[in-house]
CSV table of C-alpha atoms in Angstrom, one decimal:
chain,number,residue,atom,x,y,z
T,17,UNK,CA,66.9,34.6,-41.6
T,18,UNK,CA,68.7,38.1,-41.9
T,19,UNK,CA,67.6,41.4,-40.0
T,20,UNK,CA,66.1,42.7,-42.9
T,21,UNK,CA,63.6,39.3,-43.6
T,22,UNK,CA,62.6,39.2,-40.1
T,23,UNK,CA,61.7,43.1,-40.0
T,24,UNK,CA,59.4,42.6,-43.3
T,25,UNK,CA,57.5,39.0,-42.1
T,26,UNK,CA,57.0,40.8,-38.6
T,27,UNK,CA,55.6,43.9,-41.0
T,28,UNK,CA,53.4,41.1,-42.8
T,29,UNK,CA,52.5,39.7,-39.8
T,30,UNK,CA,51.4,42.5,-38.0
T,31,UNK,CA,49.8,44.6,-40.4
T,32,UNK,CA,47.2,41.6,-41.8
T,33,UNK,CA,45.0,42.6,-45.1
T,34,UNK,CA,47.5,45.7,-45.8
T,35,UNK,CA,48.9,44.8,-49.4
T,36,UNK,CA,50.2,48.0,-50.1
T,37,UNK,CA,52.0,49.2,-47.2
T,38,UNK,CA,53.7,45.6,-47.5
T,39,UNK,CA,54.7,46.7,-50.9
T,40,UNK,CA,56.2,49.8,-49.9
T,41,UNK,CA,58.3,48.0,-46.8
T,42,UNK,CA,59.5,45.0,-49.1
T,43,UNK,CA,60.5,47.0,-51.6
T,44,UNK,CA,62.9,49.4,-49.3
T,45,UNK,CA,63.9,47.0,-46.9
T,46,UNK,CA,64.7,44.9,-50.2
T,47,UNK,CA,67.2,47.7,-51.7
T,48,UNK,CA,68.6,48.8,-47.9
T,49,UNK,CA,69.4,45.1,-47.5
T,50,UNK,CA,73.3,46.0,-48.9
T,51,UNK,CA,73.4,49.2,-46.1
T,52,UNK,CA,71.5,46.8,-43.4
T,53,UNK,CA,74.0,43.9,-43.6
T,54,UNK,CA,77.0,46.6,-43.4
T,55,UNK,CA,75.4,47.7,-39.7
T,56,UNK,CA,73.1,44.8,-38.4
T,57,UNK,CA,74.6,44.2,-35.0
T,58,UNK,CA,74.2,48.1,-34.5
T,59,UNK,CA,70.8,48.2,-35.8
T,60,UNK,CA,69.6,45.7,-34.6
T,61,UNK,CA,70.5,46.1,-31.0
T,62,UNK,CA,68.6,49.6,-31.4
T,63,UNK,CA,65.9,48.1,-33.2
T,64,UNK,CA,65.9,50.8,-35.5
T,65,UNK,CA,63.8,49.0,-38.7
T,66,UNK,CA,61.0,48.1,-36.2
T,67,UNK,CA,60.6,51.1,-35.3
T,68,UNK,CA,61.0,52.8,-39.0
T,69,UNK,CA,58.3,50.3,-39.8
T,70,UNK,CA,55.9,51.0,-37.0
T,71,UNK,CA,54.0,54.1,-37.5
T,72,UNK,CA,54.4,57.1,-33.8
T,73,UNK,CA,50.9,57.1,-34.0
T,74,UNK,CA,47.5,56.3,-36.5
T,75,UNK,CA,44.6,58.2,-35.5
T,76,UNK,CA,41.1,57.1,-36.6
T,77,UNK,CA,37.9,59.3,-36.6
T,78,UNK,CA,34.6,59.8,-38.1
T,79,UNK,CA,33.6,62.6,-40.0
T,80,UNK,CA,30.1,63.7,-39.8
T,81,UNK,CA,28.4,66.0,-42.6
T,82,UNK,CA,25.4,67.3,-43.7
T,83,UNK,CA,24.5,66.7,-47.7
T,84,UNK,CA,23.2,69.1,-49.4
T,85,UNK,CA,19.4,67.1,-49.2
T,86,UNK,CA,19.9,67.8,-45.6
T,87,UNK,CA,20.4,63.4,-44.6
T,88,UNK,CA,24.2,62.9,-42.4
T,89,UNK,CA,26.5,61.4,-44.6
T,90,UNK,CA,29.9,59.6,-42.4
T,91,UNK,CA,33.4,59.3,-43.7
T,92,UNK,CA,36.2,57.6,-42.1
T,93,UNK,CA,39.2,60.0,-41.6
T,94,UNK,CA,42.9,59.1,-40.7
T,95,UNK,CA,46.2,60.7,-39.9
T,96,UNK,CA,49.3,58.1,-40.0
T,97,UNK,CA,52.0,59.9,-37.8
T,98,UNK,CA,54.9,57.8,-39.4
T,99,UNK,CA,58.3,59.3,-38.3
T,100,UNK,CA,59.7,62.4,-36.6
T,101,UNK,CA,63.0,61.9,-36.7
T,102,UNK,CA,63.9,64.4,-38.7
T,103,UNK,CA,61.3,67.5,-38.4
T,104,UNK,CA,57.8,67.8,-37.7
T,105,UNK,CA,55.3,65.4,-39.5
T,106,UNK,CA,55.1,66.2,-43.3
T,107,UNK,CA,52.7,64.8,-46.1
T,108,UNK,CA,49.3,65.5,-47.7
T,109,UNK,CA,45.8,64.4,-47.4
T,110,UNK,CA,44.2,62.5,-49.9
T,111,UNK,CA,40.3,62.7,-50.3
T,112,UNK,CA,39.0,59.4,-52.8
T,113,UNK,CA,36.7,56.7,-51.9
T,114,UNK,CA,40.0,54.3,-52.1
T,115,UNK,CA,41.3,55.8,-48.8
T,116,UNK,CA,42.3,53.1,-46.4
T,117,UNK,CA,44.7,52.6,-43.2
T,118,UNK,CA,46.9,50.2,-45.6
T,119,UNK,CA,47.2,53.1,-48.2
T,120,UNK,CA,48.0,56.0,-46.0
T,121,UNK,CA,50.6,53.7,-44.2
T,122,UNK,CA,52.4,52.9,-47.4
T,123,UNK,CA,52.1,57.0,-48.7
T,124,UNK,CA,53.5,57.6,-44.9
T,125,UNK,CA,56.3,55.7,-45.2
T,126,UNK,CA,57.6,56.1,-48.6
T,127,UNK,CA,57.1,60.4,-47.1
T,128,UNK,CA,59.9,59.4,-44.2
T,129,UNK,CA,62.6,58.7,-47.3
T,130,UNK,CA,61.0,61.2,-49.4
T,131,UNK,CA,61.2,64.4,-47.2
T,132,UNK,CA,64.5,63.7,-45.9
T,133,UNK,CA,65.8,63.7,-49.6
T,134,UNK,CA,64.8,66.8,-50.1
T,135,UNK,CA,67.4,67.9,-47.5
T,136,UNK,CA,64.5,69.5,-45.6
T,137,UNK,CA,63.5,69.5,-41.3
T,138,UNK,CA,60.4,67.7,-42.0
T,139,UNK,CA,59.2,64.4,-40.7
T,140,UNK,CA,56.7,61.6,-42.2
T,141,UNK,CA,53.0,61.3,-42.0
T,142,UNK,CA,50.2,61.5,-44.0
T,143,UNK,CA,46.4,61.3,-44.0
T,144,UNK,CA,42.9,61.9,-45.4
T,145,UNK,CA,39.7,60.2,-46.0
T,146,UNK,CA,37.2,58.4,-48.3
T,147,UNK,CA,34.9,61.1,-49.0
T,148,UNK,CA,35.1,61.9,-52.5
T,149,UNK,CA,34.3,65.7,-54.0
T,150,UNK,CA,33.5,64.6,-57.0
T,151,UNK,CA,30.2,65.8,-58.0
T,152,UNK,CA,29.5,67.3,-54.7
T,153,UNK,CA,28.7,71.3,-54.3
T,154,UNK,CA,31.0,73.8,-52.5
T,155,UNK,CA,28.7,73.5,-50.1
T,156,UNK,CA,29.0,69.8,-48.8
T,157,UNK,CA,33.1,70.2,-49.9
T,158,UNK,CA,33.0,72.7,-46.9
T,159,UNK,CA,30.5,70.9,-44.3
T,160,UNK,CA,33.0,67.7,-44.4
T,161,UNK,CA,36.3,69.8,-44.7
T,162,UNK,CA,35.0,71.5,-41.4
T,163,UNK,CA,33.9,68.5,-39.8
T,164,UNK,CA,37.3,66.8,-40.6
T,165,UNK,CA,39.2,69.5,-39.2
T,166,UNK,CA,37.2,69.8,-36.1
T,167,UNK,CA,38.9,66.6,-35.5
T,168,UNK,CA,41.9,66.7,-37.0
T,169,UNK,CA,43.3,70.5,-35.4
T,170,UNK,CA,43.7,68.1,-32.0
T,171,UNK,CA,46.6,66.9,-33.4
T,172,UNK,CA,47.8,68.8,-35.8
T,173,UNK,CA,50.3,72.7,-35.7
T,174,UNK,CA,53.1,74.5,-37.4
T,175,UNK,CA,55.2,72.8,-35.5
T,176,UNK,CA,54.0,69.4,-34.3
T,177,UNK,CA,52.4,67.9,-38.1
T,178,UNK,CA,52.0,70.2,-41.5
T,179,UNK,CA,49.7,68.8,-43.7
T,180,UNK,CA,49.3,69.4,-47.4
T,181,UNK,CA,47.1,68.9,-50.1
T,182,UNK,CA,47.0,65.4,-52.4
T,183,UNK,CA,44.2,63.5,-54.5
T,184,UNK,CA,41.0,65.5,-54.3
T,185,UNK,CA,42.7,68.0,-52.1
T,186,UNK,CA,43.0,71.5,-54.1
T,187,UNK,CA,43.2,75.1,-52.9
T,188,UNK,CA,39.2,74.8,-52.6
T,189,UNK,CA,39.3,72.5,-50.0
T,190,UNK,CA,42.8,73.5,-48.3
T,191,UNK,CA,41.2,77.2,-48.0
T,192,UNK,CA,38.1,75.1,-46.3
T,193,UNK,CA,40.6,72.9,-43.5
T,194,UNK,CA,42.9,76.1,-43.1
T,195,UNK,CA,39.7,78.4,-42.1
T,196,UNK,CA,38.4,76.0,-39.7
T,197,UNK,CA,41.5,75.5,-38.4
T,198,UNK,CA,41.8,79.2,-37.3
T,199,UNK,CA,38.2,79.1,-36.2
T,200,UNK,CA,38.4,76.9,-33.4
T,201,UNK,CA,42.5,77.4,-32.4
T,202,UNK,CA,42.3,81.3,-32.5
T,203,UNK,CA,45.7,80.7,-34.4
T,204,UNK,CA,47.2,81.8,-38.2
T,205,UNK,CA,50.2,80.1,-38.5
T,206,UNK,CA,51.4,77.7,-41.2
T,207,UNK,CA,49.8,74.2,-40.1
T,208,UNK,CA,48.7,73.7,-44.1
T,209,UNK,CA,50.7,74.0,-47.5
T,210,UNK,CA,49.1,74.7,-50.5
T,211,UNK,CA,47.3,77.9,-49.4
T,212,UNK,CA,45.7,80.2,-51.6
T,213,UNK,CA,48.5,83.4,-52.5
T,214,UNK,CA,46.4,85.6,-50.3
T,215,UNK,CA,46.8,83.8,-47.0
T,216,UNK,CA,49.9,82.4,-46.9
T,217,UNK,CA,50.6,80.4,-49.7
T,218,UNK,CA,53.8,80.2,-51.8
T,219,UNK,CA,54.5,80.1,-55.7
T,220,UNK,CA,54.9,77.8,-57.6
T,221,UNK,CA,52.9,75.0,-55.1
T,222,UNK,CA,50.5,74.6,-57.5
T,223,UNK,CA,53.2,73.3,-60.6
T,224,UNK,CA,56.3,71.8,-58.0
T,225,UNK,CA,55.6,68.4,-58.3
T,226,UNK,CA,55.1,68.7,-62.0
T,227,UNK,CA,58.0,71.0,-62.7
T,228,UNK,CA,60.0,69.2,-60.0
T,229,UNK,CA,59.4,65.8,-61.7
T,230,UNK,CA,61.2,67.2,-65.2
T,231,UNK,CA,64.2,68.7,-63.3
T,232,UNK,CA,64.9,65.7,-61.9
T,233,UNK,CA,64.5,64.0,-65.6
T,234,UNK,CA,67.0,66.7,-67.1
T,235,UNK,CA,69.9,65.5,-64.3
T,236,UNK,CA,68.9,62.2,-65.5
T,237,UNK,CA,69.2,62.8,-69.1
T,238,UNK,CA,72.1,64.3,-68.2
T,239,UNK,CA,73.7,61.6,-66.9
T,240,UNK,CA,73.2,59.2,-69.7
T,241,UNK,CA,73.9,61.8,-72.1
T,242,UNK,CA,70.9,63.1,-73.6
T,243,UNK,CA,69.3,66.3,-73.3
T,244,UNK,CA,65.1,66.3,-73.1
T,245,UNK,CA,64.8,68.8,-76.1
T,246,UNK,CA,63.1,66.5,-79.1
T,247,UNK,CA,62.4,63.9,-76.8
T,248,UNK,CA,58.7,62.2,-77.0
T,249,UNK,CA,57.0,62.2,-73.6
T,250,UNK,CA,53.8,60.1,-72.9
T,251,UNK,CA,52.6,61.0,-69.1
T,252,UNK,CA,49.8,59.3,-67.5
T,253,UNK,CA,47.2,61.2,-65.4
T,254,UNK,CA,45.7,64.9,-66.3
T,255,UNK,CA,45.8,66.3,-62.9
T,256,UNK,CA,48.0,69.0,-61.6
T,257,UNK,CA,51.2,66.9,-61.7
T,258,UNK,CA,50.9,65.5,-65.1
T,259,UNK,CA,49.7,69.2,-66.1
T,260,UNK,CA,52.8,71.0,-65.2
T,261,UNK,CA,55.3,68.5,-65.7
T,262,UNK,CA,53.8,68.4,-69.3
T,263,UNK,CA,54.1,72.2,-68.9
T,264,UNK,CA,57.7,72.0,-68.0
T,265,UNK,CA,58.7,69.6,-70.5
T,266,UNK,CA,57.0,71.4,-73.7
T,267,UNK,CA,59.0,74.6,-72.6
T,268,UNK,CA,62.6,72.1,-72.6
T,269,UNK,CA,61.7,71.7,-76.5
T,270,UNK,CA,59.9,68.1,-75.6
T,271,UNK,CA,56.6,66.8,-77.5
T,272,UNK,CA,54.1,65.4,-75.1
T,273,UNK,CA,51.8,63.5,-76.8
T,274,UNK,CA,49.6,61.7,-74.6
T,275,UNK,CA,47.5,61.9,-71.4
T,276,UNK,CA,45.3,60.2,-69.8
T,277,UNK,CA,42.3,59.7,-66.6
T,278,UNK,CA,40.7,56.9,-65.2
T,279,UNK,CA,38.1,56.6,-68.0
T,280,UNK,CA,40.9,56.2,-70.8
T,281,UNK,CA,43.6,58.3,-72.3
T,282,UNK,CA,44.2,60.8,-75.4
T,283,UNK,CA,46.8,60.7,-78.0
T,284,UNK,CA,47.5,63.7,-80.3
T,285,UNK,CA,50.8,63.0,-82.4
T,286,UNK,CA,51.0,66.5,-83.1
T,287,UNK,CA,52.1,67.6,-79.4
T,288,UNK,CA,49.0,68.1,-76.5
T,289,UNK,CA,47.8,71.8,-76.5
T,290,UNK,CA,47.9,72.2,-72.7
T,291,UNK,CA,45.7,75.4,-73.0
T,292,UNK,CA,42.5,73.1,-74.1
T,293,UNK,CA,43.5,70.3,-71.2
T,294,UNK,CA,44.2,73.2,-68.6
T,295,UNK,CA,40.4,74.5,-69.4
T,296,UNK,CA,38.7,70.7,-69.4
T,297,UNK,CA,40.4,69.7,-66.1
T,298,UNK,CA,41.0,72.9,-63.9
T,299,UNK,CA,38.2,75.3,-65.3
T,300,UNK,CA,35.2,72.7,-66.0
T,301,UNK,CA,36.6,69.6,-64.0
T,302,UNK,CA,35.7,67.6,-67.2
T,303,UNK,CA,37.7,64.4,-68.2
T,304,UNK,CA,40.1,64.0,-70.8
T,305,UNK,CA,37.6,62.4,-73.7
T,306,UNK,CA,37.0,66.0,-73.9
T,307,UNK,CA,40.1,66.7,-75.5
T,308,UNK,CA,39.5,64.4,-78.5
T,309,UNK,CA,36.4,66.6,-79.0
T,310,UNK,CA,38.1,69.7,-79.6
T,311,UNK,CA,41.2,68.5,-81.2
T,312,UNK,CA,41.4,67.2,-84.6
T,313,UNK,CA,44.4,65.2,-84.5
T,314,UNK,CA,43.5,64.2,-81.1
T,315,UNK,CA,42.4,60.3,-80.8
T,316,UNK,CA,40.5,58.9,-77.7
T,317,UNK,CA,40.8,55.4,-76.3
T,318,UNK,CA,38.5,54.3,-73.5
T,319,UNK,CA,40.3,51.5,-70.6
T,320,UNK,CA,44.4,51.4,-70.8
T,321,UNK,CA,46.8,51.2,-73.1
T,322,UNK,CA,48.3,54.5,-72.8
T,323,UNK,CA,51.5,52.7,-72.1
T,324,UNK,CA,51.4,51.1,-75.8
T,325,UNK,CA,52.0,54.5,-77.2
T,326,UNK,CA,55.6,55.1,-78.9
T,327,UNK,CA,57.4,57.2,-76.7
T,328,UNK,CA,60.9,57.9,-75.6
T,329,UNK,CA,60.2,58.9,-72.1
T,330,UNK,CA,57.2,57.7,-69.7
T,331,UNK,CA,56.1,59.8,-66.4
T,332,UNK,CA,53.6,58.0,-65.0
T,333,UNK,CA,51.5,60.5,-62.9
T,334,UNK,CA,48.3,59.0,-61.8
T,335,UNK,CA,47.8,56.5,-58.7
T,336,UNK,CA,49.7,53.7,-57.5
T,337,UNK,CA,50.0,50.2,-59.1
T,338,UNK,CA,48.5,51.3,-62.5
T,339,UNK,CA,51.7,50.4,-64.4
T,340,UNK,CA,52.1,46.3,-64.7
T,341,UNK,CA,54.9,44.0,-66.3
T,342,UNK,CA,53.1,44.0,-69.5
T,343,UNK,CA,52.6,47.6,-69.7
T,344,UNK,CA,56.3,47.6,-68.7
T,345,UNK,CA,57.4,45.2,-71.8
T,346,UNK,CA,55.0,47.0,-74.0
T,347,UNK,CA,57.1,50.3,-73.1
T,348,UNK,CA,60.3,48.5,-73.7
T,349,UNK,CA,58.8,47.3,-77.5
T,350,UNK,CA,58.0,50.5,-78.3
T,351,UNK,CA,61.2,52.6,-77.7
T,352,UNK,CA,61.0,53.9,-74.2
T,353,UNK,CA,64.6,54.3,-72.5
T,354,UNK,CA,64.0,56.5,-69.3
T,355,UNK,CA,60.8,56.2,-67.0
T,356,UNK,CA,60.3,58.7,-63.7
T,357,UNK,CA,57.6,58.6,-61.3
T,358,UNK,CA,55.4,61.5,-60.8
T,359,UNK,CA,53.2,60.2,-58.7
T,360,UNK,CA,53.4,57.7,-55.3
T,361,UNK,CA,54.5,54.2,-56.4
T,362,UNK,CA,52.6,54.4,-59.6
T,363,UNK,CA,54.2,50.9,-61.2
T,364,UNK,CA,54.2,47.2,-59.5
T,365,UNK,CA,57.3,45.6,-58.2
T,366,UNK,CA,57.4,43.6,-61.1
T,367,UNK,CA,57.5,46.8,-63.2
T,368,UNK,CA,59.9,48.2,-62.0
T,369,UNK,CA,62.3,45.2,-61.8
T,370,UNK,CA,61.4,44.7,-65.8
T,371,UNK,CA,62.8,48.2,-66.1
T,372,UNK,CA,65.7,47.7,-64.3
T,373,UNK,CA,66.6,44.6,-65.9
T,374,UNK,CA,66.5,45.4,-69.2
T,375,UNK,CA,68.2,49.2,-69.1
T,376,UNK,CA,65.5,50.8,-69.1
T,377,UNK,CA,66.5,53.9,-66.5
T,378,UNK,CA,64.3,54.2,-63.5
T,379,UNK,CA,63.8,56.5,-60.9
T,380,UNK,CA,61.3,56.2,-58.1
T,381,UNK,CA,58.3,58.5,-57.0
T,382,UNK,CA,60.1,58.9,-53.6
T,383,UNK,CA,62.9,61.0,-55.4
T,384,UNK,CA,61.1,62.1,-58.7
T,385,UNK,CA,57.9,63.6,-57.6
T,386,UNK,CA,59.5,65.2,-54.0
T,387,UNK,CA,59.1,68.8,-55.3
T,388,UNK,CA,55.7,69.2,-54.3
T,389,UNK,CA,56.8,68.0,-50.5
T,390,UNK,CA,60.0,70.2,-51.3
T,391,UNK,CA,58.2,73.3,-52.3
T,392,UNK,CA,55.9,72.4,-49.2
T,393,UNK,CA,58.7,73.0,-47.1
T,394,UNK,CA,59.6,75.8,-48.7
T,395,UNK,CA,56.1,77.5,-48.3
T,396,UNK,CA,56.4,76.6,-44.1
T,397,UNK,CA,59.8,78.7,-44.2
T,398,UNK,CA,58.2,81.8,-45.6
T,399,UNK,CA,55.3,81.4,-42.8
T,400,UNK,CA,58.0,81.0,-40.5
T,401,UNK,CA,59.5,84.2,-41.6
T,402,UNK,CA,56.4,86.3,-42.3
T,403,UNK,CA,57.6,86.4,-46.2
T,404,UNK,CA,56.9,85.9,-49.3
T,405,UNK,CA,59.6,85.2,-52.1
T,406,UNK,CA,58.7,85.6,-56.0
T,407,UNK,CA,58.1,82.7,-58.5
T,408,UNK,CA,61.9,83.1,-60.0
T,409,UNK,CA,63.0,82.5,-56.3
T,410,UNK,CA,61.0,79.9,-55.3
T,411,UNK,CA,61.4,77.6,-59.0
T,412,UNK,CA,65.3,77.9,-58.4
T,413,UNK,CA,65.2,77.2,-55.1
T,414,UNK,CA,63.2,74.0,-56.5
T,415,UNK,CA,65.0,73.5,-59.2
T,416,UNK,CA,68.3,72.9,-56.7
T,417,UNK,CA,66.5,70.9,-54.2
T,418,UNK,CA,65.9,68.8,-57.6
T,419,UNK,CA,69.4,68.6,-58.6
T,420,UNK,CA,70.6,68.0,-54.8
T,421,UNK,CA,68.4,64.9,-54.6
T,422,UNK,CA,69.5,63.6,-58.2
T,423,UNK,CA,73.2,64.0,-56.8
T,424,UNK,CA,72.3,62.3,-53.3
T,425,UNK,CA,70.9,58.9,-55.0
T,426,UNK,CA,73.0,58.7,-58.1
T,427,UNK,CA,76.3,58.8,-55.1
T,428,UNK,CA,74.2,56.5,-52.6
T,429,UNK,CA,74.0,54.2,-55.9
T,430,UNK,CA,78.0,54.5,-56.7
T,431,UNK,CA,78.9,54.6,-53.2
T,432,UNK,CA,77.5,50.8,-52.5
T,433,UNK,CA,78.8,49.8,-56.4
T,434,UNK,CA,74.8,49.6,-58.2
T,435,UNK,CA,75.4,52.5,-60.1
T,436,UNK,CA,72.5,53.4,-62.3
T,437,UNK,CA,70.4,51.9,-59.8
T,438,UNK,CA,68.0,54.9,-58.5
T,439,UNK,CA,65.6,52.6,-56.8
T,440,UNK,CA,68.5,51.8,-54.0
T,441,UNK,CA,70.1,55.3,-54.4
T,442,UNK,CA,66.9,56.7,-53.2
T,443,UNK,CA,66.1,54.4,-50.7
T,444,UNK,CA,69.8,54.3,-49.3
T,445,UNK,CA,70.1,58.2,-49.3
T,446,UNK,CA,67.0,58.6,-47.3
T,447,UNK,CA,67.4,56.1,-45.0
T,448,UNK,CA,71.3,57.1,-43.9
T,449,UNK,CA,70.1,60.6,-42.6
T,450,UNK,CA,66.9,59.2,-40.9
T,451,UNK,CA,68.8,56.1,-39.6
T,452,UNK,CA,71.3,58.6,-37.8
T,453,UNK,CA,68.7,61.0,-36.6
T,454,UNK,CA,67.0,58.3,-34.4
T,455,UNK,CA,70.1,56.6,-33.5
T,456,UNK,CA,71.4,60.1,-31.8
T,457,UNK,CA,67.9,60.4,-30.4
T,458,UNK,CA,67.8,57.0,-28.5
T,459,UNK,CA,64.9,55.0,-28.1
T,460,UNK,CA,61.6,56.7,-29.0
């Protein structure tokens, strides 16, 4: 049994009833296998994937708060310390009722590859909790953001573990952590990113992943020798990411025609008005349906098949695993040549080896949607430096970080002869610089 097979059944093994953060191991140890095989006797003897593969430390807590009937509600709340390697611990917390340890492990890890692509001093980690602010009042957002970070300011600081904001964490409920934060440390640094403009925060956070996601696309175009102007776009999701990157991609000369939430998605052939979606999702926190009512040419479909749209170009922005094989092949039968991930493993193994297959090009969430971590970063440097740069500054400082990481997987891919293949680019880019930051470091 190679190095690489014995890491991933000791990850199996070890890590019982964790489907996802398997996932997330077999499919990187999988591509690294050609990098791996190159070095095993030296990796090995360090036992350097065990310990990529082992979180520095989970922390697990409870999170009481009172509802606004006045009866204690209790969440479960996490941070997964995954690796330090590089930079302090980086990576958002995600508040949704599907919040486990299995699902923060696998976001943690794929963070470790994703921050260090971005060229960035930040480590891996990531946490959160199954509370869910939908439908609740500012109110009870605030009694369990302040009862979370009650507990979580123990371990967290501007230099030890930065967290940001992810799924059902806005600037409502970073303001919230960030307050209590200061309450009980007596400090104001930059321990959170994605801070309100008026204490501390940086532009462009709010549209980096979504505007990241098309920079990236435009090096890929690029590359196969297309430009994104007249292209068709279907994205899925209608949060921030699929938002801006819809945003981005309209003002390249694209036509995005389709979004969608977990109720069902919309389809307007005549290009989605992003003024009407921007008021439904970020003014009255509506769902998408709501689109078809004030759109003529707007259709709604209830369930999937978003994916079944004709399209040249898919962005799948919504959670992980939504994208199958047969959404894949429906894809393929309906035109679509290039697919990038905006959001954290959004399509199946099998997905994503359909695409790769049958030259469809591919790149993976851990490269394509690390502008948000990227702009992160950025935000911690002006903190650091007690500054604040404009919008034009900080987009084309984004906008290179973009094309850097394009460059680093598309050589990582030529450089151990798969070119075209972005899935081991990204994973072999990210890995090299890690991998030689904990070698250097010795055991620890």
């Amino acid at each position: 049994m190679s190095y690489v097979d014995e890491v991933y059944q000791r990850v199996v093994d070890r890590n019982p009833g964790e489907p996802e953060f398997h996932q997330a191991v077999k499919e990187v140890l999988d591509s690294l296998k050609i990098v791996i095989d190159k070095n095993e006797d030296k990796y090995r003897k360090a036992g350097l994937l065990e310990r990529l593969t082992e979180p520095e430390r989970i922390i697990s807590f409870r999170v009481p708060w009172v509802d606004d009937e006045g009866k204690v509600q209790i969440n479960k709340g996490y941070r997964v310390q995954f690796n330090s390697a590089i930079g302090p611990y980086k990576g958002g917390l995600r508040f949704h009722p599907s919040v486990n340890q299995s699902i923060l492990k696998f976001l943690g890890f794929e963070q470790i590859l994703k921050n260090s692509l971005t060229g960035l001093p930040m480590g891996g980690g990531k946490g959160g909790s199954d509370f869910d602010p939908k439908g609740k009042s500012d109110r009870e957002v605030m009694a369990f953001c302040q009862s979370f970070m009650t507990e979580l300011c123990k371990h967290i600081g501007a230099n030890t573990d930065v967290p940001a904001g992810d799924i059902g964490v806005g600037g409502r409920e970073i303001g919230f952590l960030f307050g209590q934060y200061k309450r009980i440390t007596k400090l104001y640094e930059g321990v959170l990113t994605g801070k309100g403009l008026s204490f501390g925060g940086s532009l462009v956070r709010t549209q980096a992943t979504g505007y990241g996601l098309i920079y990236i696309l435009v090096e890929m175009l690029k590359a196969a020798g297309k430009e994104l102007a007249g292209q068709t776009v279907v994205i899925s999701g209608s949060g921030n990411v699929a938002i801006y990157a819809a945003e981005k991609a309209q003002q390249l000369g694209a036509k995005v025609v389709a979004l969608s939430d977990s109720n069902g998605y919309v389809y307007d052939p005549e290009g989605i008005q992003l003024d009407i979606v921007k008021d439904i999702k970020e003014v009255k926190r509506g769902r998408i349906k709501e689109y078809a009512d004030a759109v003529a040419s707007a259709q709604y479909t209830a369930g999937k098949g978003i994916w079944t749209i004709p399209c040249d170009i898919t962005l799948p922005c919504a959670t992980q695993n939504k994208l199958d094989l047969e959404d894949a092949k429906a894809l393929k039968a309906n035109g679509c040549f290039m697919v990038a991930e905006g959001a954290n493993m959004p399509s199946t193994r099998e997905a994503t080896d359909f695409f790769q297959e049958n030259g469809i090009v591919f790149m993976p969430g851990k490269a394509a949607n690390a502008g948000g971590v990227a702009t992160s970063g950025l935000e911690q440097s002006q903190n650091s430096l007690r500054l604040s740069w404009t919008f034009e500054e900080v987009d084309e400082r984004l906008k290179g970080i973009m094309k850097d990481i394009f460059a680093k997987v598309n050589d990582a891919a030529n450089r151990y002869d798969v070119p075209g293949n972005y899935v081991a680019g990204a994973n072999i880019a990210g890995f090299e610089k890690v991998a030689d930051a904990m070698l250097a470091q010795g055991i620890c």
